[in-house]
């Protein structure tokens, strides 16, 4: 994960009606051209479609880091299956190898084991550890939308990396502090996902916006509108502030960007490099919209 940003491939699989194979390929190619070297995927993203599209892109390429996930799959448009049993984990891993066209995967995460702690720790985790020992996997971890169980995994296993989604953002600034501290203490790398909180930090407080994949609560909409107002005074787009805030924390080794197209990826990376004056952050702090102790971009 040699760089602040990686590419999350969920949109390339979950939205096949919006993203055809050619568009997905161009998005992946453009990511490589723009210096992205870390690509995250999962069987859940389009019933294996994201993995297949990433695998087609990876053919003949070296030097890229790939992560996928086990434990959660989608078998059709309405059925999601969670299975953290040992046999299921090994079978899913083999299926991912086939779709990705490889015999080794750099990182494998347990995918959202929120309601499956016993199976995840007793069966799935030992299976991943064995795959790591065999060399079939470089690093193992868990990816979740919560901090408590990730913290427990970090304390009770020797996992290498976590993927934390939706819990360290411009709108959620303190939930991950204890988890980040535990990761630093135990040498566990951190990847951040969903730093735009499911859309609202990209779209702003507009009708139809989503926060954590649900309609936006009034207090969140008000907070976003206040941040946007400060941004307008300083010429700072909301998405630029959100991406740079997340990337400024010293804990993450990488921040995942999701994109449906090369153009969307280009816009996100441009926002991540957009100049932000110190006065913008100072005003947010003065209004209580950014914590006084939160790390900020240099």
Coordinates of C-alpha atoms in Angstrom, one line a residue:
X1 CA 0.0 0.0 0.0
X2 CA 2.7 2.4 -1.1
X3 CA 0.7 5.6 -1.4
X4 CA -2.1 7.5 0.4
X5 CA -4.8 6.3 -2.0
X6 CA -6.0 3.0 -3.3
X7 CA -8.9 2.0 -5.5
X8 CA -12.0 0.3 -4.1
X9 CA -13.6 -1.7 -6.9
X10 CA -17.1 -2.1 -5.4
X11 CA -18.7 0.2 -7.9
X12 CA -17.2 -1.8 -10.8
X13 CA -19.1 -4.9 -9.7
X14 CA -22.2 -3.7 -7.9
X15 CA -23.4 -1.4 -10.7
X16 CA -23.2 -3.5 -13.9
X17 CA -26.1 -1.6 -15.3
X18 CA -24.0 1.6 -15.0
X19 CA -20.5 0.3 -15.6
X20 CA -19.8 -2.0 -18.5
X21 CA -16.6 -4.0 -18.9
X22 CA -14.9 -1.4 -21.1
X23 CA -15.6 1.4 -18.6
X24 CA -14.4 -0.7 -15.7
X25 CA -11.2 -1.6 -17.6
X26 CA -10.5 2.1 -18.4
X27 CA -11.1 3.1 -14.8
X28 CA -8.6 0.5 -13.6
X29 CA -6.0 1.5 -16.2
X30 CA -6.4 5.1 -15.3
X31 CA -5.8 4.3 -11.7
X32 CA -2.5 2.7 -12.5
X33 CA -1.6 5.6 -14.8
X34 CA -2.3 8.0 -11.9
X35 CA 0.0 6.1 -9.6
X36 CA -2.5 3.9 -7.7
X37 CA -0.9 0.6 -6.7
X38 CA -3.4 -0.8 -4.3
X39 CA -6.7 -2.3 -5.5
X40 CA -9.4 -3.7 -3.1
X41 CA -12.2 -6.0 -4.1
X42 CA -14.5 -8.7 -2.8
X43 CA -16.8 -11.5 -4.0
X44 CA -19.7 -9.6 -2.6
X45 CA -19.2 -6.8 -5.2
X46 CA -21.5 -8.0 -8.0
X47 CA -21.4 -11.7 -7.2
X48 CA -17.8 -12.0 -8.2
X49 CA -18.0 -9.5 -11.1
X50 CA -15.6 -6.9 -9.5
X51 CA -13.1 -9.7 -9.0
X52 CA -13.4 -10.9 -12.6
X53 CA -13.0 -7.4 -13.9
X54 CA -10.0 -6.8 -11.7
X55 CA -8.5 -10.1 -12.7
X56 CA -8.8 -9.2 -16.4
X57 CA -7.0 -6.0 -15.7
X58 CA -4.2 -7.7 -13.7
X59 CA -3.3 -10.1 -16.4
X60 CA 0.4 -9.5 -17.3
X61 CA 0.9 -6.8 -14.7
X62 CA 3.3 -6.9 -11.7
X63 CA 3.9 -4.7 -8.8
X64 CA 0.3 -4.1 -7.8
X65 CA -1.2 -4.9 -4.4
X66 CA -4.5 -6.6 -4.3
X67 CA -6.9 -7.3 -1.4
X68 CA -10.1 -9.3 -1.4
X69 CA -12.4 -10.7 1.2
X70 CA -14.0 -13.9 2.4
X71 CA -17.1 -14.7 4.5
X72 CA -19.7 -12.7 2.7
X73 CA -21.0 -13.4 -0.8
X74 CA -24.0 -12.4 -2.9
X75 CA -25.5 -15.2 -5.0
X76 CA -28.1 -13.1 -6.8
X77 CA -29.6 -9.6 -6.6
X78 CA -31.6 -10.4 -3.5
X79 CA -29.6 -13.0 -1.5
X80 CA -26.5 -12.4 0.6
X81 CA -24.8 -15.3 2.3
X82 CA -22.6 -15.1 5.3
X83 CA -20.5 -18.2 6.0
X84 CA -17.3 -18.0 8.2
X85 CA -16.9 -21.8 8.5
X86 CA -13.5 -23.2 7.6
X87 CA -14.6 -25.0 4.5
X88 CA -16.5 -22.0 3.2
X89 CA -13.5 -19.7 3.7
X90 CA -11.1 -22.0 1.8
X91 CA -13.7 -22.5 -1.0
X92 CA -14.3 -18.8 -1.3
X93 CA -10.5 -18.1 -1.4
X94 CA -10.0 -20.7 -4.2
X95 CA -12.9 -19.0 -6.1
X96 CA -11.3 -15.6 -5.7
X97 CA -8.0 -17.0 -7.0
X98 CA -9.7 -18.2 -10.1
X99 CA -11.6 -15.0 -10.7
X100 CA -8.5 -12.9 -10.1
X101 CA -6.3 -15.2 -12.3
X102 CA -3.6 -15.6 -9.7
X103 CA -2.1 -18.2 -7.3
X104 CA -1.5 -15.7 -4.5
X105 CA -3.3 -12.7 -3.0
X106 CA -1.6 -10.0 -1.1
X107 CA -4.3 -9.3 1.5
X108 CA -7.4 -11.2 2.5
X109 CA -10.0 -9.7 4.9
X110 CA -12.8 -11.3 6.8
X111 CA -15.8 -9.4 5.3
X112 CA -18.3 -7.9 7.8
X113 CA -18.4 -10.7 10.4
X114 CA -20.5 -8.5 12.8
X115 CA -23.0 -11.2 13.7
X116 CA -20.7 -14.1 13.4
X117 CA -17.9 -13.6 16.0
X118 CA -17.7 -17.2 17.1
X119 CA -17.4 -18.7 13.6
X120 CA -15.0 -15.9 12.5
X121 CA -12.6 -16.3 15.5
X122 CA -12.9 -20.1 15.8
X123 CA -12.9 -21.2 12.2
X124 CA -12.3 -18.4 9.7
X125 CA -9.4 -16.8 11.5
X126 CA -7.4 -20.1 11.8
X127 CA -8.0 -20.8 8.1
X128 CA -6.7 -17.3 7.1
X129 CA -3.7 -17.8 9.4
X130 CA -2.9 -21.1 7.7
X131 CA -3.2 -19.5 4.2
X132 CA -0.7 -16.8 5.4
X133 CA 1.7 -19.4 6.7
X134 CA 1.5 -21.3 3.4
X135 CA 2.4 -18.2 1.4
X136 CA -0.9 -18.2 -0.5
X137 CA -1.7 -14.9 1.3
X138 CA 0.6 -12.2 2.2
X139 CA -1.4 -10.5 5.0
X140 CA -4.7 -11.2 6.7
X141 CA -7.2 -9.1 8.6
X142 CA -10.8 -8.0 8.8
X143 CA -12.9 -5.3 7.1
X144 CA -15.9 -3.8 8.9
X145 CA -18.1 -0.8 9.4
X146 CA -17.6 -0.8 13.2
X147 CA -14.7 -0.3 15.6
X148 CA -15.6 -2.5 18.6
X149 CA -15.2 -5.9 16.9
X150 CA -12.2 -4.8 14.9
X151 CA -10.6 -3.7 18.2
X152 CA -11.3 -7.2 19.6
X153 CA -9.7 -8.8 16.5
X154 CA -6.6 -6.7 17.0
X155 CA -6.4 -7.6 20.7
X156 CA -7.0 -11.3 20.3
X157 CA -5.3 -12.3 17.0
X158 CA -2.0 -11.5 15.2
X159 CA -3.8 -10.0 12.2
X160 CA -1.7 -7.8 10.0
X161 CA -4.2 -5.2 8.7
X162 CA -7.7 -3.9 9.2
X163 CA -10.1 -2.2 6.8
X164 CA -12.3 0.3 8.6
X165 CA -15.2 1.8 6.7
X166 CA -17.4 4.8 7.6
X167 CA -15.8 5.3 11.0
X168 CA -13.1 7.9 10.5
X169 CA -14.4 10.8 8.4
X170 CA -15.0 14.5 8.5
X171 CA -18.4 13.7 10.2
X172 CA -17.1 10.9 12.5
X173 CA -13.9 12.1 14.0
X174 CA -13.5 10.3 17.3
X175 CA -15.0 6.8 17.0
X176 CA -11.7 5.2 15.9
X177 CA -9.3 6.6 18.4
X178 CA -9.0 3.6 20.6
X179 CA -8.8 1.2 17.6
X180 CA -6.1 3.3 16.0
X181 CA -4.1 3.3 19.3
X182 CA -4.4 -0.5 19.5
X183 CA -3.3 -0.9 15.9
X184 CA -0.2 1.3 16.5
X185 CA 0.7 -0.7 19.7
X186 CA 0.5 -4.0 17.9
X187 CA 1.9 -3.0 14.5
X188 CA -1.4 -3.5 12.6
X189 CA -1.8 -1.5 9.5
X190 CA -5.0 0.5 8.8
X191 CA -6.8 1.0 5.6
X192 CA -9.8 3.4 5.5
X193 CA -12.8 3.0 3.3
X194 CA -16.0 4.9 2.8
X195 CA -14.5 8.2 3.9
X196 CA -17.3 10.1 2.1
X197 CA -19.9 8.4 4.5
X198 CA -21.8 6.7 1.7
X199 CA -22.1 9.8 -0.5
X200 CA -23.0 12.9 1.5
X201 CA -19.5 14.2 1.7
X202 CA -19.3 14.0 -2.1
X203 CA -22.8 15.3 -2.9
X204 CA -23.3 17.7 0.0
X205 CA -26.6 18.1 1.8
X206 CA -28.8 17.8 -1.3
X207 CA -32.2 16.0 -1.6
X208 CA -31.6 12.3 -2.0
X209 CA -28.2 12.3 -0.4
X210 CA -27.2 9.3 1.8
X211 CA -25.3 9.0 5.1
X212 CA -24.1 5.5 6.0
X213 CA -26.2 4.3 3.0
X214 CA -29.5 5.7 4.5
X215 CA -31.4 8.9 4.3
X216 CA -29.5 11.8 5.9
X217 CA -30.6 12.7 9.5
X218 CA -31.4 16.4 9.9
X219 CA -28.5 17.1 12.3
X220 CA -26.0 15.5 9.9
X221 CA -27.5 17.5 7.0
X222 CA -27.1 20.7 9.1
X223 CA -23.5 19.9 9.9
X224 CA -22.6 19.2 6.3
X225 CA -24.3 22.4 5.2
X226 CA -22.3 24.4 7.7
X227 CA -19.0 22.8 6.4
X228 CA -20.0 23.6 2.9
X229 CA -20.7 27.2 3.8
X230 CA -17.2 27.5 5.2
X231 CA -15.8 25.9 2.1
X232 CA -17.5 28.4 -0.2
X233 CA -15.9 31.2 1.8
X234 CA -12.4 29.7 1.2
X235 CA -12.9 28.1 -2.2
X236 CA -12.7 24.5 -0.8
X237 CA -15.0 21.8 -2.2
X238 CA -16.6 19.6 0.4
X239 CA -15.1 16.4 -1.2
X240 CA -11.6 17.9 -1.0
X241 CA -12.0 18.6 2.6
X242 CA -13.3 15.2 3.4
X243 CA -10.6 13.2 1.5
X244 CA -7.8 15.3 2.8
X245 CA -9.1 15.2 6.4
X246 CA -9.2 11.4 6.3
X247 CA -5.8 11.0 4.7
X248 CA -4.1 13.4 7.1
X249 CA -4.5 11.0 10.1
X250 CA -1.2 9.2 10.7
X251 CA -2.9 5.8 11.3
X252 CA -4.0 4.9 7.7
X253 CA -1.5 3.3 5.4
X254 CA -4.0 3.9 2.6
X255 CA -7.4 5.5 1.9
X256 CA -9.7 3.7 -0.6
X257 CA -11.4 5.7 -3.3
X258 CA -14.4 4.3 -5.1
X259 CA -15.1 5.2 -8.7
X260 CA -17.4 4.1 -11.5
X261 CA -15.3 5.6 -14.2
X262 CA -11.9 7.1 -15.1
X263 CA -13.4 10.6 -15.0
X264 CA -14.8 10.1 -11.5
X265 CA -11.5 8.8 -10.3
X266 CA -9.7 11.8 -11.8
X267 CA -12.0 14.1 -10.1
X268 CA -11.5 12.4 -6.7
X269 CA -7.8 12.5 -7.0
X270 CA -7.9 16.2 -8.1
X271 CA -10.0 16.9 -5.0
X272 CA -7.4 15.1 -2.8
X273 CA -4.8 17.5 -4.2
X274 CA -6.9 20.6 -4.1
X275 CA -5.1 23.4 -2.2
X276 CA -6.8 24.1 1.2
X277 CA -5.8 27.2 3.1
X278 CA -5.1 26.9 6.8
X279 CA -7.8 29.5 7.4
X280 CA -10.4 27.0 6.3
X281 CA -9.4 24.5 8.9
X282 CA -9.1 27.2 11.5
X283 CA -12.7 28.4 10.9
X284 CA -14.0 24.8 11.1
X285 CA -12.2 24.4 14.4
X286 CA -13.6 27.7 15.6
X287 CA -17.1 26.6 14.8
X288 CA -16.6 23.2 16.5
X289 CA -16.9 21.4 13.2
X290 CA -13.4 19.9 13.4
X291 CA -11.9 18.8 16.8
X292 CA -9.1 20.8 18.2
X293 CA -6.9 17.7 18.4
X294 CA -7.7 16.2 15.0
X295 CA -4.7 15.8 12.6
X296 CA -5.0 18.1 9.6
X297 CA -3.2 18.2 6.3
X298 CA 0.1 20.0 6.3

